[in-house]
Coordinates of C-alpha atoms and ligand atoms in Angstrom, one line a residue:
M41 CA 134.6 113.4 103.6
I42 CA 131.6 114.7 105.6
Y43 CA 128.6 112.5 106.2
S44 CA 125.6 112.9 108.5
K45 CA 124.4 110.6 111.2
I46 CA 121.3 110.4 113.3
I47 CA 122.3 111.1 116.9
G48 CA 118.9 111.4 118.6
V49 CA 115.2 110.6 118.0
G50 CA 112.1 111.4 119.9
H51 CA 108.3 111.5 119.5
Y52 CA 105.1 112.8 121.0
V53 CA 101.6 111.5 120.6
P54 CA 98.6 113.3 122.1
D55 CA 96.9 111.5 124.9
N56 CA 93.4 111.5 123.4
I57 CA 92.9 107.9 122.2
I58 CA 90.2 107.4 119.5
T59 CA 89.3 103.8 119.2
N60 CA 87.5 102.1 116.4
Q61 CA 84.6 101.5 118.8
Y62 CA 84.3 105.3 119.2
L63 CA 84.3 105.8 115.4
E64 CA 81.5 103.1 115.3
S65 CA 79.5 105.4 117.5
I66 CA 79.7 108.4 115.2
M67 CA 79.7 106.9 111.7
D68 CA 78.6 103.8 109.9
T69 CA 81.7 101.7 110.2
T70 CA 82.9 98.7 112.2
D71 CA 86.0 97.7 114.1
A72 CA 86.1 94.6 111.9
W73 CA 86.1 96.6 108.6
I74 CA 88.8 99.0 109.8
T75 CA 91.0 96.3 111.3
E76 CA 90.7 94.0 108.3
R77 CA 91.4 96.7 105.7
T78 CA 94.0 98.8 107.5
G79 CA 95.2 97.1 110.7
I80 CA 94.3 100.2 112.7
K81 CA 92.8 99.7 116.2
E82 CA 93.1 103.2 117.5
R83 CA 94.7 106.6 116.7
R84 CA 95.4 109.8 118.6
Y85 CA 93.7 113.1 118.2
F86 CA 95.2 116.4 119.4
T87 CA 93.5 118.2 122.3
Y88 CA 92.4 121.7 121.4
G89 CA 93.9 124.3 123.6
K90 CA 96.8 121.9 124.6
D91 CA 98.3 120.6 121.4
T92 CA 99.2 122.2 118.1
N93 CA 101.3 120.8 115.3
A94 CA 104.3 122.9 116.5
S95 CA 103.7 122.2 120.2
M96 CA 103.8 118.5 119.5
A97 CA 106.9 118.9 117.4
T98 CA 108.5 120.9 120.2
E99 CA 107.9 118.0 122.7
A100 CA 109.4 115.5 120.2
A101 CA 112.3 117.8 119.4
Q102 CA 113.2 118.3 123.1
I103 CA 113.4 114.5 123.6
A104 CA 115.5 114.1 120.4
I105 CA 117.9 116.9 121.4
E106 CA 118.3 115.6 124.9
R107 CA 119.0 112.0 123.6
A108 CA 121.5 113.5 121.2
G109 CA 123.4 114.9 124.1
I110 CA 123.3 118.5 122.7
T111 CA 121.3 121.6 123.6
P112 CA 118.8 123.6 121.4
Q113 CA 121.6 126.2 121.0
D114 CA 123.7 123.7 119.1
I115 CA 121.0 123.3 116.4
D116 CA 122.0 125.4 113.4
F117 CA 119.1 124.5 111.0
I118 CA 115.6 123.1 111.1
V119 CA 113.9 121.1 108.4
Y120 CA 110.2 120.6 109.2
A121 CA 107.9 118.2 107.2
T122 CA 104.1 118.6 107.5
I123 CA 101.0 119.2 105.5
T124 CA 99.0 120.5 108.5
P125 CA 100.9 123.5 109.8
D126 CA 99.5 125.7 112.6
Y127 CA 99.0 128.5 110.2
Y128 CA 98.5 128.6 106.4
F129 CA 101.7 130.7 106.5
P130 CA 104.3 131.0 108.0
G131 CA 105.1 127.4 108.5
P132 CA 105.3 125.7 111.9
G133 CA 109.1 125.6 111.8
F134 CA 109.0 129.3 112.9
V135 CA 106.9 128.5 115.9
L136 CA 109.0 125.5 116.8
Q137 CA 112.2 127.7 116.5
R138 CA 110.6 130.3 118.8
N139 CA 109.5 127.5 121.3
L140 CA 113.0 126.2 121.4
G141 CA 114.5 129.7 121.9
I142 CA 116.9 129.5 119.0
Q143 CA 116.0 132.6 117.0
N144 CA 118.1 133.4 113.9
V145 CA 118.5 129.7 113.0
G146 CA 117.2 129.0 109.5
V147 CA 113.9 127.1 109.0
L148 CA 112.8 125.1 106.0
D149 CA 109.3 123.7 105.5
I150 CA 108.9 120.5 103.5
R151 CA 105.6 119.6 101.9
D152 CA 105.8 116.1 100.6
Q153 CA 103.0 114.6 102.5
C154 CA 103.5 111.0 103.7
S155 CA 107.0 111.0 102.1
G156 CA 107.8 114.3 103.9
F157 CA 110.1 112.9 106.6
V158 CA 112.2 111.1 104.1
Y159 CA 112.4 114.2 101.9
A160 CA 113.4 116.2 105.1
I161 CA 116.1 113.7 106.0
A162 CA 117.5 113.8 102.5
T163 CA 117.5 117.6 102.5
A164 CA 119.2 117.7 106.0
D165 CA 121.7 115.1 104.9
Q166 CA 122.7 117.2 101.8
F167 CA 123.1 120.4 103.9
I168 CA 125.4 118.5 106.3
R169 CA 127.4 116.8 103.5
S170 CA 127.9 120.1 101.8
G171 CA 129.5 121.4 105.0
M172 CA 126.9 124.2 105.5
Y173 CA 125.4 123.0 108.8
K174 CA 126.6 120.7 111.7
N175 CA 123.4 119.9 113.7
I176 CA 120.1 119.8 112.0
L177 CA 116.8 119.2 113.7
V178 CA 114.4 117.2 111.4
I179 CA 110.7 117.1 112.2
G180 CA 107.6 115.2 110.9
A181 CA 104.4 116.4 112.6
E182 CA 100.7 116.4 111.8
V183 CA 97.3 117.5 113.2
Q184 CA 95.0 115.8 110.7
S185 CA 91.9 115.1 112.8
T186 CA 90.4 118.5 112.0
F187 CA 90.7 117.9 108.2
L188 CA 88.6 114.7 108.4
N189 CA 85.0 114.3 107.6
H190 CA 83.7 112.2 110.5
S191 CA 80.3 111.5 108.9
T192 CA 79.6 108.2 107.1
E193 CA 80.3 110.0 103.8
G194 CA 83.9 110.5 104.9
R195 CA 84.5 107.1 106.5
G196 CA 86.8 105.8 103.8
V197 CA 89.4 108.4 104.8
A198 CA 88.5 109.4 108.3
V199 CA 89.2 106.0 109.9
I200 CA 92.8 106.0 108.6
F201 CA 94.5 109.2 109.8
G202 CA 95.8 110.4 113.2
D203 CA 97.9 113.1 114.9
G204 CA 101.4 113.1 116.3
A205 CA 105.0 114.3 115.9
G206 CA 108.5 112.8 115.7
A207 CA 111.9 114.3 115.5
A208 CA 115.5 113.4 114.7
V209 CA 118.8 115.2 115.1
L210 CA 121.3 114.8 112.3
Q211 CA 125.0 115.6 113.0
A212 CA 128.0 116.0 110.8
T213 CA 130.5 113.1 111.1
T214 CA 133.5 111.7 109.3
D215 CA 132.8 108.2 110.6
K216 CA 132.0 106.0 107.5
N217 CA 130.6 103.2 109.6
H218 CA 127.8 105.2 111.4
R219 CA 126.0 107.4 108.9
I220 CA 123.3 107.9 106.4
L221 CA 124.4 105.9 103.5
S222 CA 122.1 107.3 100.8
T223 CA 118.7 108.8 100.2
H224 CA 116.5 108.3 97.1
L225 CA 113.5 110.6 96.2
H226 CA 110.9 110.3 93.6
A227 CA 107.5 111.8 92.5
D228 CA 104.9 111.4 89.8
G229 CA 102.6 114.4 89.5
N230 CA 100.2 112.6 87.2
F231 CA 98.5 111.4 90.4
A232 CA 98.4 114.7 92.2
E233 CA 94.6 114.6 92.6
D234 CA 94.4 111.0 93.7
L235 CA 95.2 112.0 97.3
Y236 CA 94.8 115.7 98.0
V237 CA 93.1 118.6 99.8
K238 CA 92.1 121.3 97.3
D239 CA 91.7 124.2 99.7
P240 CA 93.1 126.6 100.8
G241 CA 94.6 126.5 97.3
S242 CA 95.0 129.2 94.7
T243 CA 93.2 127.5 91.8
R244 CA 90.0 129.6 92.2
E245 CA 88.8 132.6 90.4
K246 CA 88.2 134.4 93.6
R247 CA 88.6 134.2 97.4
F248 CA 88.2 130.5 98.3
F249 CA 86.4 131.3 101.5
D250 CA 83.4 132.4 99.6
D251 CA 83.2 129.1 97.7
L252 CA 84.0 127.1 100.9
I253 CA 80.7 128.1 102.4
A254 CA 78.9 126.5 99.4
D255 CA 81.2 123.4 99.2
K256 CA 83.0 122.4 102.4
S257 CA 84.3 119.2 100.8
T258 CA 87.2 121.1 99.1
G259 CA 88.8 121.5 102.5
E260 CA 88.7 117.7 103.1
V261 CA 91.1 114.9 102.2
I262 CA 90.0 113.3 98.8
M263 CA 91.6 109.9 98.4
N264 CA 91.4 107.4 95.6
G265 CA 92.2 104.5 98.0
N266 CA 92.5 101.8 95.4
M267 CA 94.9 103.8 93.2
V268 CA 97.0 104.7 96.2
F269 CA 97.2 101.1 97.3
K270 CA 98.1 99.9 93.8
H271 CA 101.0 102.3 93.4
A272 CA 102.2 102.0 97.0
I273 CA 102.8 98.3 96.8
V274 CA 105.0 98.8 93.7
R275 CA 106.9 101.9 94.7
F276 CA 107.8 100.8 98.3
P277 CA 109.8 97.7 97.2
E278 CA 111.2 99.6 94.2
V279 CA 112.7 102.4 96.2
I280 CA 114.0 100.1 99.0
K281 CA 115.7 98.0 96.3
E282 CA 117.1 101.1 94.8
A283 CA 118.7 102.1 98.1
L284 CA 120.2 98.6 98.6
T285 CA 121.5 98.4 95.1
A286 CA 123.2 101.8 95.4
N287 CA 125.1 100.5 98.4
Q288 CA 125.8 96.9 97.1
L289 CA 123.5 95.5 99.8
T290 CA 120.7 93.0 99.7
P291 CA 117.3 92.7 101.6
Q292 CA 119.0 90.1 103.9
D293 CA 121.3 92.9 105.1
I294 CA 118.4 95.0 106.5
D295 CA 118.1 94.8 110.3
L296 CA 115.0 97.0 110.5
L297 CA 112.7 98.4 107.8
V298 CA 110.7 101.4 109.1
P299 CA 108.1 102.0 106.5
H300 CA 105.7 105.0 106.5
Q301 CA 102.7 103.6 108.4
A302 CA 100.1 103.9 105.5
N303 CA 98.2 100.7 106.0
L304 CA 99.2 97.4 107.7
R305 CA 98.2 95.5 104.5
I306 CA 100.6 97.6 102.5
S307 CA 103.5 97.1 104.9
E308 CA 102.8 93.4 105.1
Y309 CA 102.8 93.1 101.3
V310 CA 106.1 95.0 101.1
R311 CA 107.6 92.8 103.8
Q312 CA 106.7 89.7 101.8
Q313 CA 108.0 91.2 98.6
M314 CA 111.3 92.0 100.3
G315 CA 111.5 88.5 101.8
L316 CA 111.9 90.0 105.3
P317 CA 110.8 88.2 108.6
E318 CA 108.1 90.0 110.7
E319 CA 110.6 91.1 113.3
K320 CA 112.5 93.1 110.7
V321 CA 109.6 95.4 109.9
M322 CA 108.4 98.1 112.3
N323 CA 104.6 98.4 112.6
N324 CA 102.8 100.7 115.0
I325 CA 99.9 101.8 112.8
Q326 CA 97.7 99.7 115.0
K327 CA 98.1 102.3 117.8
Y328 CA 98.4 105.6 115.9
G329 CA 96.8 105.2 112.4
N330 CA 98.5 107.0 109.5
T331 CA 100.1 110.1 110.8
T332 CA 101.5 111.2 107.4
A333 CA 104.9 113.0 107.8
A334 CA 105.0 112.0 111.5
S335 CA 104.7 108.3 111.0
I336 CA 108.3 107.4 110.2
P337 CA 109.9 109.4 113.0
I338 CA 107.4 108.2 115.6
A339 CA 108.0 104.6 114.5
L340 CA 111.8 105.1 114.4
S341 CA 111.7 106.6 117.9
E342 CA 109.6 103.8 119.3
A343 CA 111.8 101.2 117.6
W344 CA 114.9 102.9 119.2
E345 CA 113.2 103.0 122.6
S346 CA 112.4 99.3 122.5
G347 CA 116.0 98.4 121.5
R348 CA 115.2 97.4 117.9
V349 CA 117.7 100.0 116.6
K350 CA 121.3 99.1 117.7
D351 CA 124.7 100.4 116.9
G352 CA 125.9 99.2 113.5
N353 CA 122.4 98.1 112.4
L354 CA 121.3 98.7 108.8
I355 CA 118.0 100.7 109.1
C356 CA 115.9 101.5 106.0
L357 CA 113.3 104.2 106.0
A358 CA 110.8 104.1 103.2
A359 CA 107.8 106.2 102.3
F360 CA 105.0 106.5 99.8
G361 CA 102.3 109.1 99.7
S362 CA 100.3 111.9 98.1
G363 CA 101.8 113.5 95.0
F364 CA 102.5 110.7 94.4
T365 CA 105.8 110.8 96.2
W366 CA 108.1 108.0 97.4
G367 CA 111.5 107.7 98.8
S368 CA 114.0 105.8 101.0
A369 CA 116.9 106.5 103.3
L370 CA 119.4 103.8 104.1
I371 CA 121.2 104.3 107.4
R372 CA 124.2 102.5 109.1
W373 CA 123.2 103.3 112.7
Ligands
COA404 N1 83.8 101.4 107.2 C1 83.0 100.6 106.6 N2 82.9 100.5 105.3 C2 83.6 101.3 104.5 C3 84.5 102.2 105.1 C4 84.6 102.2 106.5 N3 85.4 103.1 107.2 N4 85.1 102.9 104.2 C5 84.7 102.4 103.0 N5 83.7 101.5 103.2 C6 83.0 100.7 102.2 C7 82.8 101.4 100.9 O1 81.7 102.3 101.0 C8 82.6 100.2 100.0 O2 81.3 99.8 100.1 P1 80.4 99.3 98.8 O3 81.2 98.1 98.3 O4 79.1 99.1 99.4 O5 80.5 100.4 97.8 C9 83.5 99.1 100.6 O6 83.7 99.5 101.9 C10 84.8 98.9 99.8 O7 85.4 100.2 99.7 P2 86.8 100.3 99.0 O8 87.2 101.8 99.0 O9 86.8 99.7 97.7 O10 87.6 99.5 100.0 P3 89.1 99.0 99.9 O11 89.2 97.6 100.1 O12 89.8 99.6 98.7 O13 89.7 99.7 101.2 C11 91.1 101.5 101.8 C12 89.8 101.1 101.3 C13 91.1 103.0 101.9 C14 91.4 100.9 103.2 C15 92.2 101.0 100.8 O14 91.9 101.4 99.5 C16 93.6 101.4 101.1 O15 94.1 101.1 102.1 N6 94.2 102.3 100.2 C17 95.4 102.9 100.5 C18 95.1 104.0 101.4 C19 96.4 104.6 102.0 O16 97.3 103.9 102.4 N7 96.4 105.9 102.2 C20 97.5 106.6 102.7 C21 98.5 106.7 101.7 S1 99.9 107.5 102.4

């Protein structure tokens, strides 16, 4: 039987630190409001001319590949999750592939927003289990800062999001004791417009650029925060329990939960619902904000670097986001 296992993780965050105090200076908000409602103290923004979505992914990928003990030439497929590609098309996977010097390797872009990395891991896992590929590079990367409205009007969304990239290398294995145990994906399109960016979409009668001049807001993130919150705190525990049940395991078996870093209050609520102690939940939203598809691989890489992910540990990745989408991946490390 072929399984997949994660053999290397890496991340890159831009060096431009945006503190809550800086946001206080450009919009009507306070450090106290942001900290209390989201847990975020600072986030990173890309530096124009230095960072792009694909360049950050390249940095993260190079670290993950090196830690995996392989070379870019060993990668035989790329699965890339993002909602903020360098170009509207083609996706950033092509730029990453070029940067890594591995032309001819297939590239698949995943657009599942904050659940993107879990969807990407599930996809890569299936390609490996089917025997089609042996070493798959999985990316979650975002440049969101340029989609945000930094005036007071956009403060409910702008304070939450940040930029960054994370990567993982999945490899084929027959070792039942070190592998991805299962993945679980869900979506409910009834809430498509509760967290979305309308343009550049194809729902217009004519060229959207003409309309954008009149209404720039259609290029911004629109979020029904209360609705997102209400659903997230139900779907996170649900999909974590689904993964545990599928593997005859219980919350007590989890060594580390790495949730999508949506909001510290959401993660804290989920932790309590699952009956997990604080040290078993990875939180780094305080430093990076919500980096959408990048948040789980950045958190996983940081957890690994700090020794919180050890051989044999049961690691649970869980996500919720726009779509709505949600999913989990249970891993015996
Ligand atoms: N600074 C100061 N005040 C702000 C603010 C900011 N950055 N953003 C909103 N406010 C104000 C609102 O204008 C509102 O003022 P009013 O009462 O005078 O009208 C008040 O704060 C409450 O706004 P509300 O949107 O009801 O706050 P909330 O308690 O629901 O918190 C979120 C807002 C966005 C933090 C919260 O809904 C949330 O975390 N939702 C989930 C979002 C999420 O996780 N998104 C990512 C999903 S992957």
